[in-house]
Amino acid sequence: MSTTGVAGLTLGGGHGYLTRRYGLSIDNLLAVDVVLADGSVVTASEREHPDLFWALRGGGGNFGVATSFAFRLQPVDMVGLAVTLWSPEHIGDVLRWYREFLPGAPEELYGFFAVLVVPSEPPFPEETHGRKMCAVVWCHSGTADEERLAEAFAVVNEPAPPAFHFTAPVPFPALQSLFDHLIPKGLQWYWRGDLFDAIPDGAIDVHAKFLEGIPTDLSTMHLYPVDAAGSRVGADDTAWAWRDAVWSGAFGGISPEPGEADLVRSWCVDYWSALHPYSMGGGYVNFLGADEGQDRVRATYRGHYDRLARVKRTYDPDNFFRHNQNIAPAAA
Ligand SMILES: Cc1cc2nc3c(=O)[nH]c(=O)nc-3n(C[C@H](O)[C@H](O)[C@H](O)COP(=O)(O)OP(=O)(O)OC[C@H]3O[C@@H](n4cnc5c(N)ncnc54)[C@H](O)[C@@H]3O)c2cc1C
């Protein structure tokens, strides 16, 4: 989405269409200006306050107010967008293919798996409108040439014949804002997340069941790739604790109707709970719900929690910044 802010996204890690090629947002972060709890302003980078810089790369809004970010830029212009839809009866074949194909695919090829209800608008053909389907949304950052894209995406026929496959060269910002209009402000949302390093057969059965039970047109589940360049950074080099993960899963129960708040929450919690045994045990801080509790925050930071708590003690000993997925200062 192009509508979310850069600060929260970056401080939590930040993943997207370019992560397999260029890493997480934090992997391209060079320096951050931060207003600390005592009102002082510091710059955090590899050279200045490196402990704070380490913590800011994944530790969320726990350490101060970020007022400026310096990023390393990467050359990106036109990219190849593709969307492939398959009917629900093919979800097993699709996921068994996807779990093998994606981790071995070139790093310039990104594709997130989704269970969804097809939007009733072009380019989707009318016969797919409003139908529950599984999908992969692709971004090829290596070419926008239509012939080369057709060659690269011939693979989508391997698991099962797609119900629809669409490819187009687009400017990268157009891809980033492609779904903005479908998810305007003011909707009922309930969401959760978990990290995954595999999609075993048992997990596929869970996806099939909850695809069938999607409660509203906007509710969805995505598996976002965080492998390839996202895995090449050392496990302890940043506070993001999931360099060995392949997918960051997001479960979103979404509806415009306040009366459907419980309905979308139940689907989301039940789906997440059924899949959690197949996860790596923790989530992505930016997909953590507000009501998930302190154990989930600890699980999210995995083996990095205690080190984060020590950095918190140095920079925010009174826990001034606590209205967040909170890391409590370590005891002195
Ligand atoms: C529709 C949608 C799609 C999304 N897609 C993705 C995705 O593809 N990839 C991904 O990685 N994430 C995604 N997210 C999650 C997103 O990363 C988080 O919602 C993130 O918090 C958004 O950043 P923000 O600046 O808008 O945060 P806000 O909602 O403004 O704030 C959230 C928290 O971030 C912290 N924070 C925000 N700004 C600052 C600051 N200046 N200084 C210190 N702390 C701050 C605070 O703790 C704050 O409570 C998505 C979210 C939504 C709603």
Tab-separated table of N, CA and C and ligand atoms in Angstrom, residues 1 3-11 13-16 60-62 64-67 69 183 189 191 224 284 286-287 323-325, ligand 1:
chain	number	residue	atom	x	y	z
A	1	MET	N	0.846	-1.180	0.000
A	1	MET	CA	0.000	0.000	0.000
A	1	MET	C	0.884	1.233	0.000
A	3	THR	N	-0.336	4.065	1.157
A	3	THR	CA	-0.965	4.979	2.110
A	3	THR	C	-0.395	4.870	3.525
A	4	THR	N	0.406	3.835	3.788
A	4	THR	CA	0.973	3.714	5.138
A	4	THR	C	2.225	4.577	5.236
A	5	GLY	N	2.610	4.921	6.466
A	5	GLY	CA	3.732	5.830	6.674
A	5	GLY	C	5.075	5.122	6.600
A	6	VAL	N	6.105	5.911	6.328
A	6	VAL	CA	7.439	5.324	6.188
A	6	VAL	C	8.066	5.034	7.552
A	7	ALA	N	7.681	5.797	8.594
A	7	ALA	CA	8.399	5.674	9.869
A	7	ALA	C	8.089	4.359	10.582
A	8	GLY	N	6.811	4.087	10.807
A	8	GLY	CA	6.458	2.836	11.471
A	8	GLY	C	6.919	1.640	10.657
A	9	LEU	N	6.705	1.707	9.343
A	9	LEU	CA	7.109	0.605	8.466
A	9	LEU	C	8.600	0.313	8.627
A	10	THR	N	9.420	1.348	8.573
A	10	THR	CA	10.863	1.136	8.624
A	10	THR	C	11.307	0.653	10.001
A	11	LEU	N	10.806	1.281	11.052
A	11	LEU	CA	11.276	0.925	12.394
A	11	LEU	C	10.917	-0.519	12.753
A	13	GLY	N	10.884	-2.957	10.466
A	13	GLY	CA	11.623	-3.830	9.533
A	13	GLY	C	11.353	-3.430	8.097
A	14	GLY	N	10.084	-3.530	7.687
A	14	GLY	CA	9.662	-3.082	6.364
A	14	GLY	C	9.948	-4.085	5.265
A	15	HIS	N	8.902	-4.762	4.794
A	15	HIS	CA	9.111	-5.653	3.640
A	15	HIS	C	8.098	-5.352	2.543
A	16	GLY	N	8.476	-5.664	1.302
A	16	GLY	CA	7.607	-5.359	0.177
A	16	GLY	C	8.101	-6.013	-1.099
A	60	GLY	N	10.808	-1.180	16.387
A	60	GLY	CA	9.582	-0.387	16.421
A	60	GLY	C	9.769	0.965	17.085
A	61	GLY	N	8.668	1.515	17.598
A	61	GLY	CA	8.677	2.879	18.123
A	61	GLY	C	9.085	2.980	19.581
A	62	ASN	N	9.931	2.072	20.047
A	62	ASN	CA	10.245	1.990	21.474
A	62	ASN	C	11.308	2.951	21.972
A	64	GLY	N	12.335	6.277	20.669
A	64	GLY	CA	12.266	7.717	20.480
A	64	GLY	C	11.407	8.027	19.273
A	65	VAL	N	11.321	9.307	18.959
A	65	VAL	CA	10.547	9.742	17.791
A	65	VAL	C	11.515	9.971	16.632
A	66	ALA	N	11.379	9.176	15.601
A	66	ALA	CA	12.251	9.336	14.431
A	66	ALA	C	11.757	10.526	13.622
A	67	THR	N	12.644	11.453	13.339
A	67	THR	CA	12.230	12.656	12.599
A	67	THR	C	12.827	12.701	11.205
A	69	PHE	N	15.022	10.015	8.161
A	69	PHE	CA	15.697	8.765	7.783
A	69	PHE	C	16.591	9.027	6.577
A	183	ILE	N	-8.866	-0.485	-0.315
A	183	ILE	CA	-8.807	-0.487	1.154
A	183	ILE	C	-8.722	0.956	1.648
A	189	TRP	N	-10.961	-3.356	10.912
A	189	TRP	CA	-9.827	-4.254	10.671
A	189	TRP	C	-9.538	-5.070	11.925
A	191	TRP	N	-6.271	-7.786	12.636
A	191	TRP	CA	-5.236	-8.551	11.954
A	191	TRP	C	-4.236	-9.157	12.893
A	224	TYR	N	3.935	-13.019	2.559
A	224	TYR	CA	4.893	-12.120	1.903
A	224	TYR	C	6.306	-12.706	1.975
A	284	TYR	N	5.609	-10.560	13.062
A	284	TYR	CA	6.269	-9.321	12.608
A	284	TYR	C	5.641	-8.204	13.415
A	286	ASN	N	5.020	-5.208	12.991
A	286	ASN	CA	4.065	-4.339	12.305
A	286	ASN	C	2.744	-5.030	11.967
A	287	PHE	N	2.656	-6.331	12.195
A	287	PHE	CA	1.385	-7.047	12.000
A	287	PHE	C	0.823	-7.551	13.329
A	323	HIS	N	3.273	3.282	24.495
A	323	HIS	CA	2.014	3.005	23.791
A	323	HIS	C	2.352	2.390	22.437
A	324	ASN	N	2.871	1.167	22.503
A	324	ASN	CA	3.393	0.479	21.309
A	324	ASN	C	3.494	-1.009	21.657
A	325	GLN	N	4.115	-1.776	20.801
A	325	GLN	CA	4.399	-3.188	21.125
A	325	GLN	C	5.611	-3.111	22.040
B	1	LIG	C1	-3.092	-1.596	4.457
B	1	LIG	C2	-1.765	-1.919	5.062
B	1	LIG	C3	-0.789	-2.588	4.311
B	1	LIG	C4	0.451	-2.877	4.871
B	1	LIG	N1	1.409	-3.507	4.111
B	1	LIG	C5	2.652	-3.698	4.631
B	1	LIG	C6	3.697	-4.245	3.837
B	1	LIG	O1	3.522	-4.580	2.667
B	1	LIG	N2	4.916	-4.403	4.397
B	1	LIG	C7	5.163	-4.053	5.697
B	1	LIG	O2	6.307	-4.216	6.134
B	1	LIG	N3	4.191	-3.548	6.472
B	1	LIG	C8	2.949	-3.356	5.972
B	1	LIG	N4	1.957	-2.825	6.755
B	1	LIG	C9	2.226	-2.594	8.175
B	1	LIG	C10	2.902	-1.266	8.375
B	1	LIG	O3	4.300	-1.476	8.303
B	1	LIG	C11	2.550	-0.709	9.766
B	1	LIG	O4	1.164	-0.436	9.816
B	1	LIG	C12	3.363	0.522	10.086
B	1	LIG	O5	3.216	0.828	11.454
B	1	LIG	C13	2.967	1.717	9.237
B	1	LIG	O6	3.793	2.819	9.536
B	1	LIG	P1	3.165	4.246	9.995
B	1	LIG	O7	4.301	5.217	9.991
B	1	LIG	O8	1.958	4.540	9.153
B	1	LIG	O9	2.791	3.901	11.476
B	1	LIG	P2	1.636	4.508	12.405
B	1	LIG	O10	0.396	3.707	12.223
B	1	LIG	O11	1.593	6.000	12.274
B	1	LIG	O12	2.276	4.147	13.820
B	1	LIG	C14	2.404	2.816	14.259
B	1	LIG	C15	3.494	2.763	15.295
B	1	LIG	O13	4.775	2.949	14.663
B	1	LIG	C16	5.611	3.710	15.510
B	1	LIG	N5	5.957	4.971	14.826
B	1	LIG	C17	5.318	5.559	13.788
B	1	LIG	N6	5.951	6.688	13.414
B	1	LIG	C18	7.017	6.819	14.246
B	1	LIG	C19	8.073	7.778	14.365
B	1	LIG	N7	8.169	8.848	13.568
B	1	LIG	N8	9.009	7.572	15.350
B	1	LIG	C20	8.921	6.504	16.176
B	1	LIG	N9	7.956	5.581	16.117
B	1	LIG	C21	7.009	5.724	15.146
B	1	LIG	C22	4.857	3.960	16.798
B	1	LIG	O14	5.153	2.902	17.712
B	1	LIG	C23	3.423	3.864	16.349
B	1	LIG	O15	2.558	3.499	17.405
B	1	LIG	C24	0.717	-2.502	6.217
B	1	LIG	C25	-0.255	-1.834	6.951
B	1	LIG	C26	-1.487	-1.541	6.391
B	1	LIG	C27	-2.520	-0.806	7.221
